[in-house]
Amino acid sequence: MSIPNRLTAVRFFLIPVFVAFFVAEKRDVAFVVWMLAGVTDILDGYLARKWNQVTEVGMMLDPLADKLMMMTVILSLFFAGDLPFSCALVMFVRDAGLILGALWFHSRGKKTVPANWMGKATTVMYYVAVVSLYFGWDYAVPFLWFVIGFSFLTLVQYTHQIIQVNQRQALEQQDHT
């Protein structure tokens, strides 16, 4: 297993660690665990590209680890009373939809696309929004709604790219027959 994929695996392990500290009301330690997960996300993507180790498995597991961690943080903040139900619901449904969509594409042998600048910007903005919620800053919820809106624009853009990639793949397969 490559180092970038091992870093992704670490993120899966950090999910229950985050929950354990959050539930034990050691939110400062849980926050550090969450930030560590974010650092491993940045590092695994950087190393995969630098070392030319971008794999189909990594392209599936990396966003899955990110979405599961974010969903865990969202649910934790919701149950702690720090996140309105409407925000939690929209974010949870969006991330669950992304996971299920990726699984659907993968199970049918369809291609997905790697993260682009909009996806990376969305991730950074989600982190900023969740940090602001985590620490109870006044503008946290309005900023989070802005990020949610931007994330749906990103979703539309990714959907368009995925459709194009799979249409090209289908045409290439037809040309070879």
C-alpha positions as protocol buffer text, in pm:
chain_id: "A"
residue {
  index: 1
  type: MET
  ca { x: 0 y: 0 z: 0 }
}
residue {
  index: 2
  type: SER
  ca { x: 137 y: 339 z: -96 }
}
residue {
  index: 3
  type: ILE
  ca { x: 211 y: 607 z: 163 }
}
residue {
  index: 4
  type: PRO
  ca { x: -68 y: 835 z: 31 }
}
residue {
  index: 5
  type: ASN
  ca { x: -319 y: 549 z: 69 }
}
residue {
  index: 6
  type: ARG
  ca { x: -186 y: 475 z: 417 }
}
residue {
  index: 7
  type: LEU
  ca { x: -246 y: 838 z: 512 }
}
residue {
  index: 8
  type: THR
  ca { x: -602 y: 801 z: 385 }
}
residue {
  index: 9
  type: ALA
  ca { x: -638 y: 488 z: 601 }
}
residue {
  index: 10
  type: VAL
  ca { x: -520 y: 692 z: 901 }
}
residue {
  index: 11
  type: ARG
  ca { x: -812 y: 930 z: 840 }
}
residue {
  index: 12
  type: PHE
  ca { x: -1057 y: 640 z: 867 }
}
residue {
  index: 13
  type: PHE
  ca { x: -895 y: 546 z: 1199 }
}
residue {
  index: 14
  type: LEU
  ca { x: -918 y: 906 z: 1324 }
}
residue {
  index: 15
  type: ILE
  ca { x: -1298 y: 914 z: 1289 }
}
residue {
  index: 16
  type: PRO
  ca { x: -1372 y: 704 z: 1600 }
}
residue {
  index: 17
  type: VAL
  ca { x: -1085 y: 876 z: 1781 }
}
residue {
  index: 18
  type: PHE
  ca { x: -1250 y: 1214 z: 1713 }
}
residue {
  index: 19
  type: VAL
  ca { x: -1586 y: 1080 z: 1837 }
}
residue {
  index: 20
  type: ALA
  ca { x: -1433 y: 937 z: 2154 }
}
residue {
  index: 21
  type: PHE
  ca { x: -1276 y: 1268 z: 2251 }
}
residue {
  index: 22
  type: PHE
  ca { x: -1581 y: 1472 z: 2149 }
}
residue {
  index: 23
  type: VAL
  ca { x: -1820 y: 1251 z: 2349 }
}
residue {
  index: 24
  type: ALA
  ca { x: -1581 y: 1262 z: 2646 }
}
residue {
  index: 25
  type: GLU
  ca { x: -1618 y: 1642 z: 2627 }
}
residue {
  index: 26
  type: LYS
  ca { x: -1254 y: 1685 z: 2537 }
}
residue {
  index: 27
  type: ARG
  ca { x: -1345 y: 1904 z: 2244 }
}
residue {
  index: 28
  type: ASP
  ca { x: -1004 y: 2064 z: 2228 }
}
residue {
  index: 29
  type: VAL
  ca { x: -840 y: 1725 z: 2173 }
}
residue {
  index: 30
  type: ALA
  ca { x: -1117 y: 1624 z: 1929 }
}
residue {
  index: 31
  type: PHE
  ca { x: -1047 y: 1945 z: 1739 }
}
residue {
  index: 32
  type: VAL
  ca { x: -676 y: 1857 z: 1714 }
}
residue {
  index: 33
  type: VAL
  ca { x: -769 y: 1509 z: 1586 }
}
residue {
  index: 34
  type: TRP
  ca { x: -994 y: 1666 z: 1322 }
}
residue {
  index: 35
  type: MET
  ca { x: -719 y: 1908 z: 1216 }
}
residue {
  index: 36
  type: LEU
  ca { x: -474 y: 1617 z: 1198 }
}
residue {
  index: 37
  type: ALA
  ca { x: -717 y: 1443 z: 964 }
}
residue {
  index: 38
  type: GLY
  ca { x: -722 y: 1759 z: 751 }
}
residue {
  index: 39
  type: VAL
  ca { x: -342 y: 1767 z: 737 }
}
residue {
  index: 40
  type: THR
  ca { x: -329 y: 1402 z: 629 }
}
residue {
  index: 41
  type: ASP
  ca { x: -580 y: 1486 z: 355 }
}
residue {
  index: 42
  type: ILE
  ca { x: -358 y: 1763 z: 220 }
}
residue {
  index: 43
  type: LEU
  ca { x: -45 y: 1552 z: 256 }
}
residue {
  index: 44
  type: ASP
  ca { x: -179 y: 1237 z: 90 }
}
residue {
  index: 45
  type: GLY
  ca { x: -301 y: 1431 z: -214 }
}
residue {
  index: 46
  type: TYR
  ca { x: 26 y: 1618 z: -244 }
}
residue {
  index: 47
  type: LEU
  ca { x: 236 y: 1303 z: -213 }
}
residue {
  index: 48
  type: ALA
  ca { x: 17 y: 1103 z: -452 }
}
residue {
  index: 49
  type: ARG
  ca { x: 61 y: 1369 z: -721 }
}
residue {
  index: 50
  type: LYS
  ca { x: 430 y: 1433 z: -648 }
}
residue {
  index: 51
  type: TRP
  ca { x: 523 y: 1065 z: -649 }
}
residue {
  index: 52
  type: ASN
  ca { x: 284 y: 982 z: -934 }
}
residue {
  index: 53
  type: GLN
  ca { x: 89 y: 746 z: -708 }
}
residue {
  index: 54
  type: VAL
  ca { x: -263 y: 861 z: -793 }
}
residue {
  index: 55
  type: THR
  ca { x: -470 y: 542 z: -804 }
}
residue {
  index: 56
  type: GLU
  ca { x: -834 y: 450 z: -864 }
}
residue {
  index: 57
  type: VAL
  ca { x: -847 y: 316 z: -508 }
}
residue {
  index: 58
  type: GLY
  ca { x: -706 y: 640 z: -372 }
}
residue {
  index: 59
  type: MET
  ca { x: -948 y: 846 z: -580 }
}
residue {
  index: 60
  type: MET
  ca { x: -1232 y: 649 z: -418 }
}
residue {
  index: 61
  type: LEU
  ca { x: -1106 y: 618 z: -61 }
}
residue {
  index: 62
  type: ASP
  ca { x: -971 y: 973 z: -19 }
}
residue {
  index: 63
  type: PRO
  ca { x: -1303 y: 1153 z: -68 }
}
residue {
  index: 64
  type: LEU
  ca { x: -1483 y: 878 z: 125 }
}
residue {
  index: 65
  type: ALA
  ca { x: -1256 y: 936 z: 426 }
}
residue {
  index: 66
  type: ASP
  ca { x: -1309 y: 1311 z: 395 }
}
residue {
  index: 67
  type: LYS
  ca { x: -1687 y: 1283 z: 369 }
}
residue {
  index: 68
  type: LEU
  ca { x: -1716 y: 1037 z: 656 }
}
residue {
  index: 69
  type: MET
  ca { x: -1499 y: 1257 z: 880 }
}
residue {
  index: 70
  type: MET
  ca { x: -1699 y: 1567 z: 787 }
}
residue {
  index: 71
  type: MET
  ca { x: -2028 y: 1385 z: 843 }
}
residue {
  index: 72
  type: THR
  ca { x: -1900 y: 1273 z: 1183 }
}
residue {
  index: 73
  type: VAL
  ca { x: -1805 y: 1628 z: 1278 }
}
residue {
  index: 74
  type: ILE
  ca { x: -2141 y: 1760 z: 1150 }
}
residue {
  index: 75
  type: LEU
  ca { x: -2336 y: 1506 z: 1353 }
}
residue {
  index: 76
  type: SER
  ca { x: -2123 y: 1571 z: 1661 }
}
residue {
  index: 77
  type: LEU
  ca { x: -2180 y: 1945 z: 1641 }
}
residue {
  index: 78
  type: PHE
  ca { x: -2551 y: 1895 z: 1575 }
}
residue {
  index: 79
  type: PHE
  ca { x: -2598 y: 1665 z: 1875 }
}
residue {
  index: 80
  type: ALA
  ca { x: -2395 y: 1908 z: 2089 }
}
residue {
  index: 81
  type: GLY
  ca { x: -2639 y: 2185 z: 1990 }
}
residue {
  index: 82
  type: ASP
  ca { x: -2382 y: 2385 z: 1793 }
}
residue {
  index: 83
  type: LEU
  ca { x: -2529 y: 2330 z: 1447 }
}
residue {
  index: 84
  type: PRO
  ca { x: -2887 y: 2399 z: 1338 }
}
residue {
  index: 85
  type: PHE
  ca { x: -3082 y: 2096 z: 1217 }
}
residue {
  index: 86
  type: SER
  ca { x: -3139 y: 2249 z: 872 }
}
residue {
  index: 87
  type: CYS
  ca { x: -2764 y: 2293 z: 811 }
}
residue {
  index: 88
  type: ALA
  ca { x: -2681 y: 1949 z: 946 }
}
residue {
  index: 89
  type: LEU
  ca { x: -2950 y: 1788 z: 732 }
}
residue {
  index: 90
  type: VAL
  ca { x: -2845 y: 1957 z: 408 }
}
residue {
  index: 91
  type: MET
  ca { x: -2474 y: 1887 z: 468 }
}
residue {
  index: 92
  type: PHE
  ca { x: -2539 y: 1527 z: 571 }
}
residue {
  index: 93
  type: VAL
  ca { x: -2766 y: 1456 z: 273 }
}
residue {
  index: 94
  type: ARG
  ca { x: -2518 y: 1619 z: 33 }
}
residue {
  index: 95
  type: ASP
  ca { x: -2221 y: 1421 z: 163 }
}
residue {
  index: 96
  type: ALA
  ca { x: -2420 y: 1095 z: 181 }
}
residue {
  index: 97
  type: GLY
  ca { x: -2536 y: 1160 z: -176 }
}
residue {
  index: 98
  type: LEU
  ca { x: -2179 y: 1211 z: -290 }
}
residue {
  index: 99
  type: ILE
  ca { x: -2070 y: 885 z: -128 }
}
residue {
  index: 100
  type: LEU
  ca { x: -2362 y: 691 z: -276 }
}
residue {
  index: 101
  type: GLY
  ca { x: -2312 y: 853 z: -617 }
}
residue {
  index: 102
  type: ALA
  ca { x: -1944 y: 761 z: -622 }
}
residue {
  index: 103
  type: LEU
  ca { x: -2027 y: 404 z: -520 }
}
residue {
  index: 104
  type: TRP
  ca { x: -2292 y: 384 z: -794 }
}
residue {
  index: 105
  type: PHE
  ca { x: -2047 y: 506 z: -1058 }
}
residue {
  index: 106
  type: HIS
  ca { x: -1771 y: 275 z: -933 }
}
residue {
  index: 107
  type: SER
  ca { x: -1998 y: -31 z: -918 }
}
residue {
  index: 108
  type: ARG
  ca { x: -2092 y: 25 z: -1282 }
}
residue {
  index: 109
  type: GLY
  ca { x: -1734 y: 62 z: -1399 }
}
residue {
  index: 110
  type: LYS
  ca { x: -1780 y: 432 z: -1463 }
}
residue {
  index: 111
  type: LYS
  ca { x: -1507 y: 688 z: -1406 }
}
residue {
  index: 112
  type: THR
  ca { x: -1509 y: 963 z: -1147 }
}
residue {
  index: 113
  type: VAL
  ca { x: -1288 y: 1269 z: -1160 }
}
residue {
  index: 114
  type: PRO
  ca { x: -1017 y: 1384 z: -921 }
}
residue {
  index: 115
  type: ALA
  ca { x: -1060 y: 1695 z: -711 }
}
residue {
  index: 116
  type: ASN
  ca { x: -1025 y: 2027 z: -887 }
}
residue {
  index: 117
  type: TRP
  ca { x: -985 y: 2381 z: -756 }
}
residue {
  index: 118
  type: MET
  ca { x: -1358 y: 2418 z: -681 }
}
residue {
  index: 119
  type: GLY
  ca { x: -1362 y: 2097 z: -480 }
}
residue {
  index: 120
  type: LYS
  ca { x: -1052 y: 2201 z: -289 }
}
residue {
  index: 121
  type: ALA
  ca { x: -1195 y: 2549 z: -228 }
}
residue {
  index: 122
  type: THR
  ca { x: -1516 y: 2389 z: -100 }
}
residue {
  index: 123
  type: THR
  ca { x: -1319 y: 2170 z: 140 }
}
residue {
  index: 124
  type: VAL
  ca { x: -1121 y: 2466 z: 274 }
}
residue {
  index: 125
  type: MET
  ca { x: -1437 y: 2673 z: 316 }
}
residue {
  index: 126
  type: TYR
  ca { x: -1611 y: 2383 z: 492 }
}
residue {
  index: 127
  type: TYR
  ca { x: -1318 y: 2360 z: 732 }
}
residue {
  index: 128
  type: VAL
  ca { x: -1334 y: 2735 z: 802 }
}
residue {
  index: 129
  type: ALA
  ca { x: -1711 y: 2719 z: 849 }
}
residue {
  index: 130
  type: VAL
  ca { x: -1692 y: 2421 z: 1082 }
}
residue {
  index: 131
  type: VAL
  ca { x: -1408 y: 2582 z: 1280 }
}
residue {
  index: 132
  type: SER
  ca { x: -1627 y: 2890 z: 1321 }
}
residue {
  index: 133
  type: LEU
  ca { x: -1913 y: 2668 z: 1444 }
}
residue {
  index: 134
  type: TYR
  ca { x: -1679 y: 2473 z: 1667 }
}
residue {
  index: 135
  type: PHE
  ca { x: -1575 y: 2790 z: 1845 }
}
residue {
  index: 136
  type: GLY
  ca { x: -1919 y: 2954 z: 1837 }
}
residue {
  index: 137
  type: TRP
  ca { x: -1830 y: 3256 z: 1625 }
}
residue {
  index: 138
  type: ASP
  ca { x: -2120 y: 3488 z: 1546 }
}
residue {
  index: 139
  type: TYR
  ca { x: -2109 y: 3461 z: 1167 }
}
residue {
  index: 140
  type: ALA
  ca { x: -2071 y: 3082 z: 1162 }
}
residue {
  index: 141
  type: VAL
  ca { x: -2418 y: 2979 z: 1045 }
}
residue {
  index: 142
  type: PRO
  ca { x: -2457 y: 3240 z: 768 }
}
residue {
  index: 143
  type: PHE
  ca { x: -2108 y: 3158 z: 640 }
}
residue {
  index: 144
  type: LEU
  ca { x: -2191 y: 2788 z: 652 }
}
residue {
  index: 145
  type: TRP
  ca { x: -2502 y: 2849 z: 436 }
}
residue {
  index: 146
  type: PHE
  ca { x: -2281 y: 3033 z: 186 }
}
residue {
  index: 147
  type: VAL
  ca { x: -2042 y: 2736 z: 179 }
}
residue {
  index: 148
  type: ILE
  ca { x: -2331 y: 2493 z: 138 }
}
residue {
  index: 149
  type: GLY
  ca { x: -2450 y: 2694 z: -163 }
}
residue {
  index: 150
  type: PHE
  ca { x: -2101 y: 2696 z: -311 }
}
residue {
  index: 151
  type: SER
  ca { x: -2071 y: 2322 z: -251 }
}
residue {
  index: 152
  type: PHE
  ca { x: -2381 y: 2263 z: -462 }
}
residue {
  index: 153
  type: LEU
  ca { x: -2229 y: 2468 z: -745 }
}
residue {
  index: 154
  type: THR
  ca { x: -1922 y: 2248 z: -712 }
}
residue {
  index: 155
  type: LEU
  ca { x: -2143 y: 1940 z: -722 }
}
residue {
  index: 156
  type: VAL
  ca { x: -2304 y: 2058 z: -1047 }
}
residue {
  index: 157
  type: GLN
  ca { x: -1959 y: 2121 z: -1196 }
}
residue {
  index: 158
  type: TYR
  ca { x: -1832 y: 1776 z: -1091 }
}
residue {
  index: 159
  type: THR
  ca { x: -2146 y: 1610 z: -1226 }
}
residue {
  index: 160
  type: HIS
  ca { x: -2091 y: 1780 z: -1561 }
}
residue {
  index: 161
  type: GLN
  ca { x: -1726 y: 1666 z: -1568 }
}
residue {
  index: 162
  type: ILE
  ca { x: -1817 y: 1309 z: -1475 }
}
residue {
  index: 163
  type: ILE
  ca { x: -2079 y: 1292 z: -1749 }
}
residue {
  index: 164
  type: GLN
  ca { x: -1828 y: 1422 z: -2004 }
}
residue {
  index: 165
  type: VAL
  ca { x: -1556 y: 1176 z: -1897 }
}
residue {
  index: 166
  type: ASN
  ca { x: -1795 y: 881 z: -1916 }
}
residue {
  index: 167
  type: GLN
  ca { x: -1937 y: 990 z: -2251 }
}
residue {
  index: 168
  type: ARG
  ca { x: -1583 y: 1008 z: -2392 }
}
residue {
  index: 169
  type: GLN
  ca { x: -1505 y: 665 z: -2247 }
}
residue {
  index: 170
  type: ALA
  ca { x: -1820 y: 520 z: -2406 }
}
residue {
  index: 171
  type: LEU
  ca { x: -1730 y: 674 z: -2744 }
}
residue {
  index: 172
  type: GLU
  ca { x: -1376 y: 536 z: -2723 }
}
residue {
  index: 173
  type: GLN
  ca { x: -1511 y: 190 z: -2644 }
}
residue {
  index: 174
  type: GLN
  ca { x: -1744 y: 212 z: -2945 }
}
residue {
  index: 175
  type: ASP
  ca { x: -1455 y: 317 z: -3169 }
}
residue {
  index: 176
  type: HIS
  ca { x: -1254 y: 11 z: -3064 }
}
residue {
  index: 177
  type: THR
  ca { x: -1530 y: -235 z: -3151 }
}
